PDB file of C-alpha atoms in Angstrom:
ATOM      1  CA  MET A   1     114.483  93.862 129.564  1.00  0.00           C
ATOM      2  CA  ILE A   2     111.260  94.835 130.390  1.00  0.00           C
ATOM      3  CA  GLY A   3     111.637  93.130 133.639  1.00  0.00           C
ATOM      4  CA  GLN A   4     113.596  96.144 134.603  1.00  0.00           C
ATOM      5  CA  LEU A   5     110.616  98.217 134.865  1.00  0.00           C
ATOM      6  CA  ALA A   6     110.590  97.514 138.247  1.00  0.00           C
ATOM      7  CA  ASN A   7     113.678  98.724 139.072  1.00  0.00           C
ATOM      8  CA  LEU A   8     114.127 102.063 137.339  1.00  0.00           C
ATOM      9  CA  ASN A   9     114.423 105.189 139.012  1.00  0.00           C
ATOM     10  CA  TRP A  10     111.168 106.737 138.095  1.00  0.00           C
ATOM     11  CA  ILE A  11     111.555 110.486 139.333  1.00  0.00           C
ATOM     12  CA  SER A  12     115.099 110.552 137.184  1.00  0.00           C
ATOM     13  CA  ILE A  13     112.583 109.289 134.104  1.00  0.00           C
ATOM     14  CA  ALA A  14     110.189 112.338 135.031  1.00  0.00           C
ATOM     15  CA  ILE A  15     113.136 115.055 135.074  1.00  0.00           C
ATOM     16  CA  ALA A  16     115.116 113.619 132.328  1.00  0.00           C
ATOM     17  CA  PHE A  17     111.669 113.368 130.100  1.00  0.00           C
ATOM     18  CA  VAL A  18     110.832 117.124 130.841  1.00  0.00           C
ATOM     19  CA  ALA A  19     114.207 118.365 130.196  1.00  0.00           C
ATOM     20  CA  TYR A  20     114.136 116.322 127.029  1.00  0.00           C
ATOM     21  CA  PHE A  21     110.928 117.963 126.024  1.00  0.00           C
ATOM     22  CA  ILE A  22     111.719 121.719 127.117  1.00  0.00           C
ATOM     23  CA  LEU A  23     114.832 121.672 125.344  1.00  0.00           C
ATOM     24  CA  GLY A  24     112.984 120.487 122.306  1.00  0.00           C
ATOM     25  CA  ALA A  25     110.697 122.940 122.653  1.00  0.00           C
ATOM     26  CA  LEU A  26     113.530 125.607 123.134  1.00  0.00           C
ATOM     27  CA  TRP A  27     115.381 124.176 120.407  1.00  0.00           C
ATOM     28  CA  PHE A  28     112.574 124.139 117.483  1.00  0.00           C
ATOM     29  CA  THR A  29     110.440 127.765 118.529  1.00  0.00           C
ATOM     30  CA  LEU A  30     113.664 129.870 119.909  1.00  0.00           C
ATOM     31  CA  LEU A  31     116.784 128.468 119.325  1.00  0.00           C
ATOM     32  CA  PHE A  32     116.326 127.172 115.721  1.00  0.00           C
ATOM     33  CA  LYS A  33     113.118 128.224 114.658  1.00  0.00           C
ATOM     34  CA  LYS A  34     114.324 130.273 110.971  1.00  0.00           C
ATOM     35  CA  GLN A  35     116.531 127.080 110.673  1.00  0.00           C
ATOM     36  CA  TYR A  36     114.103 124.690 110.942  1.00  0.00           C
ATOM     37  CA  LEU A  37     111.220 126.414 109.201  1.00  0.00           C
ATOM     38  CA  ILE A  38     113.969 126.868 106.148  1.00  0.00           C
ATOM     39  CA  SER A  39     114.691 122.940 106.743  1.00  0.00           C
ATOM     40  CA  LEU A  40     111.224 122.323 106.004  1.00  0.00           C
ATOM     41  CA  GLY A  41     110.645 124.808 102.867  1.00  0.00           C
ATOM     42  CA  LYS A  42     108.017 126.781 105.461  1.00  0.00           C
ATOM     43  CA  GLU A  43     110.286 129.858 105.785  1.00  0.00           C
ATOM     44  CA  ASN A  44     107.686 132.445 104.200  1.00  0.00           C
ATOM     45  CA  GLU A  45     104.741 130.703 105.058  1.00  0.00           C
ATOM     46  CA  PRO A  46     102.641 132.147 107.829  1.00  0.00           C
ATOM     47  CA  GLU A  47     103.071 131.311 111.348  1.00  0.00           C
ATOM     48  CA  GLN A  48     100.040 129.127 112.650  1.00  0.00           C
ATOM     49  CA  LYS A  49      99.432 127.653 115.879  1.00  0.00           C
ATOM     50  CA  PRO A  50     100.128 123.981 115.624  1.00  0.00           C
ATOM     51  CA  ALA A  51      97.926 121.448 116.134  1.00  0.00           C
ATOM     52  CA  PRO A  52      98.054 119.381 119.799  1.00  0.00           C
ATOM     53  CA  ILE A  53      99.510 116.182 117.746  1.00  0.00           C
ATOM     54  CA  PHE A  54     102.773 118.423 117.243  1.00  0.00           C
ATOM     55  CA  ILE A  55     103.224 118.937 121.061  1.00  0.00           C
ATOM     56  CA  ILE A  56     101.624 115.289 122.583  1.00  0.00           C
ATOM     57  CA  GLY A  57     103.362 113.750 119.520  1.00  0.00           C
ATOM     58  CA  PRO A  58     107.291 114.595 120.252  1.00  0.00           C
ATOM     59  CA  ALA A  59     106.330 114.088 124.301  1.00  0.00           C
ATOM     60  CA  ILE A  60     105.153 111.020 124.008  1.00  0.00           C
ATOM     61  CA  CYS A  61     108.128 109.974 121.922  1.00  0.00           C
ATOM     62  CA  SER A  62     110.688 111.663 124.023  1.00  0.00           C
ATOM     63  CA  LEU A  63     108.890 109.976 127.075  1.00  0.00           C
ATOM     64  CA  PHE A  64     109.520 106.169 125.438  1.00  0.00           C
ATOM     65  CA  ILE A  65     112.789 107.649 124.355  1.00  0.00           C
ATOM     66  CA  THR A  66     113.785 108.418 128.295  1.00  0.00           C
ATOM     67  CA  ILE A  67     112.394 105.223 129.334  1.00  0.00           C
ATOM     68  CA  THR A  68     113.931 103.177 127.298  1.00  0.00           C
ATOM     69  CA  THR A  69     117.194 104.760 127.805  1.00  0.00           C
ATOM     70  CA  ALA A  70     116.800 103.840 131.572  1.00  0.00           C
ATOM     71  CA  ILE A  71     116.383 100.415 130.616  1.00  0.00           C
ATOM     72  CA  LEU A  72     119.374 100.390 128.742  1.00  0.00           C
ATOM     73  CA  MET A  73     121.645 101.411 131.638  1.00  0.00           C
ATOM     74  CA  TYR A  74     120.147  99.289 134.163  1.00  0.00           C
ATOM     75  CA  VAL A  75     120.741  95.940 131.599  1.00  0.00           C
ATOM     76  CA  LEU A  76     124.266  97.343 130.565  1.00  0.00           C
ATOM     77  CA  LYS A  77     125.177  98.192 133.785  1.00  0.00           C
ATOM     78  CA  ILE A  78     126.371 101.381 132.856  1.00  0.00           C
ATOM     79  CA  ASP A  79     128.261 102.443 136.275  1.00  0.00           C
ATOM     80  CA  SER A  80     130.650 105.449 135.526  1.00  0.00           C
ATOM     81  CA  TYR A  81     130.340 108.605 133.778  1.00  0.00           C
ATOM     82  CA  GLN A  82     132.781 107.798 130.805  1.00  0.00           C
ATOM     83  CA  SER A  83     129.956 104.678 129.931  1.00  0.00           C
ATOM     84  CA  THR A  84     127.166 106.863 130.448  1.00  0.00           C
ATOM     85  CA  ILE A  85     128.672 109.716 127.612  1.00  0.00           C
ATOM     86  CA  GLU A  86     129.519 106.583 125.856  1.00  0.00           C
ATOM     87  CA  LEU A  87     125.793 105.252 126.167  1.00  0.00           C
ATOM     88  CA  ALA A  88     124.628 108.862 124.909  1.00  0.00           C
ATOM     89  CA  LEU A  89     126.961 108.379 121.715  1.00  0.00           C
ATOM     90  CA  VAL A  90     125.896 105.212 120.886  1.00  0.00           C
ATOM     91  CA  VAL A  91     122.034 105.776 120.870  1.00  0.00           C
ATOM     92  CA  GLY A  92     122.430 109.448 120.063  1.00  0.00           C
ATOM     93  CA  ILE A  93     124.083 108.712 116.702  1.00  0.00           C
ATOM     94  CA  GLY A  94     123.356 105.399 116.256  1.00  0.00           C
ATOM     95  CA  TYR A  95     119.864 105.269 116.696  1.00  0.00           C
ATOM     96  CA  LEU A  96     118.210 108.646 116.684  1.00  0.00           C
ATOM     97  CA  VAL A  97     120.770 110.956 114.477  1.00  0.00           C
ATOM     98  CA  ALA A  98     120.552 107.970 111.825  1.00  0.00           C
ATOM     99  CA  ASN A  99     117.190 107.936 111.994  1.00  0.00           C
ATOM    100  CA  THR A 100     115.699 111.444 111.700  1.00  0.00           C
ATOM    101  CA  VAL A 101     118.504 111.874 108.674  1.00  0.00           C
ATOM    102  CA  ASN A 102     116.784 108.891 107.247  1.00  0.00           C
ATOM    103  CA  ILE A 103     113.179 109.935 107.997  1.00  0.00           C
ATOM    104  CA  ALA A 104     113.794 113.222 106.467  1.00  0.00           C
ATOM    105  CA  ILE A 105     115.454 111.845 103.365  1.00  0.00           C
ATOM    106  CA  ASN A 106     112.205 112.251 101.254  1.00  0.00           C
ATOM    107  CA  PRO A 107     110.245 114.003  98.833  1.00  0.00           C
ATOM    108  CA  ASN A 108     108.202 116.228 101.348  1.00  0.00           C
ATOM    109  CA  ILE A 109     111.435 117.512 103.174  1.00  0.00           C
ATOM    110  CA  PRO A 110     113.090 119.795 100.410  1.00  0.00           C
ATOM    111  CA  LYS A 111     116.262 120.133 102.606  1.00  0.00           C
ATOM    112  CA  PRO A 112     116.829 116.890 104.433  1.00  0.00           C
ATOM    113  CA  ILE A 113     120.793 117.292 105.435  1.00  0.00           C
ATOM    114  CA  PHE A 114     119.763 120.509 106.859  1.00  0.00           C
ATOM    115  CA  TYR A 115     116.844 118.921 108.893  1.00  0.00           C
ATOM    116  CA  GLY A 116     118.889 116.317 109.820  1.00  0.00           C
ATOM    117  CA  LEU A 117     121.362 118.625 111.231  1.00  0.00           C
ATOM    118  CA  ILE A 118     118.854 120.652 113.139  1.00  0.00           C
ATOM    119  CA  SER A 119     116.509 117.813 114.063  1.00  0.00           C
ATOM    120  CA  GLY A 120     119.733 115.439 114.939  1.00  0.00           C
ATOM    121  CA  SER A 121     121.944 117.563 116.827  1.00  0.00           C
ATOM    122  CA  TYR A 122     118.496 118.136 119.127  1.00  0.00           C
ATOM    123  CA  HIS A 123     118.045 114.581 119.648  1.00  0.00           C
ATOM    124  CA  LEU A 124     122.510 114.066 120.474  1.00  0.00           C
ATOM    125  CA  LEU A 125     122.195 117.060 122.995  1.00  0.00           C
ATOM    126  CA  GLY A 126     118.615 115.447 124.535  1.00  0.00           C
ATOM    127  CA  ILE A 127     120.394 111.980 124.906  1.00  0.00           C
ATOM    128  CA  PHE A 128     122.954 113.041 126.541  1.00  0.00           C
ATOM    129  CA  ILE A 129     120.811 115.215 129.068  1.00  0.00           C
ATOM    130  CA  VAL A 130     118.696 112.101 129.411  1.00  0.00           C
ATOM    131  CA  CYS A 131     121.752 109.884 130.001  1.00  0.00           C
ATOM    132  CA  LEU A 132     123.587 112.330 132.391  1.00  0.00           C
ATOM    133  CA  VAL A 133     120.343 112.928 134.379  1.00  0.00           C
ATOM    134  CA  LEU A 134     119.075 109.457 134.627  1.00  0.00           C
ATOM    135  CA  PHE A 135     123.007 108.038 135.480  1.00  0.00           C
ATOM    136  CA  ALA A 136     123.501 110.780 138.141  1.00  0.00           C
ATOM    137  CA  MET A 137     119.950 109.977 140.458  1.00  0.00           C
ATOM    138  CA  LYS A 138     120.744 106.243 139.460  1.00  0.00           C
TER     139      LYS A 138
END
């Protein structure tokens, strides 16, 4: 599978990554900021400037997710929008949402299901965008 790296459309990966990352920025700072803070139990804390790791870390993870998805699309020979949507659902629900909820179920997150709903739905929408961009530019 790693051999597919040479076959990937790196421009489509860059565009899909930027879209995924911007969606995250909007999701957690504009669209669902209050709900996200509630899910973390931080709704009453004063607003702080995020440390660089809270920006760079998600960017790197989003890039890895995007590249991995591009590899899967080539290896699985995704050749239609229907297959693209199916891949987005499998990866989105089977890995991203499930892992997000699993990570949330710990004593440090007071509302794990709410957190899973907010963050998981971001990842599900994000992977749909990634898959659609990658397929459209394949």
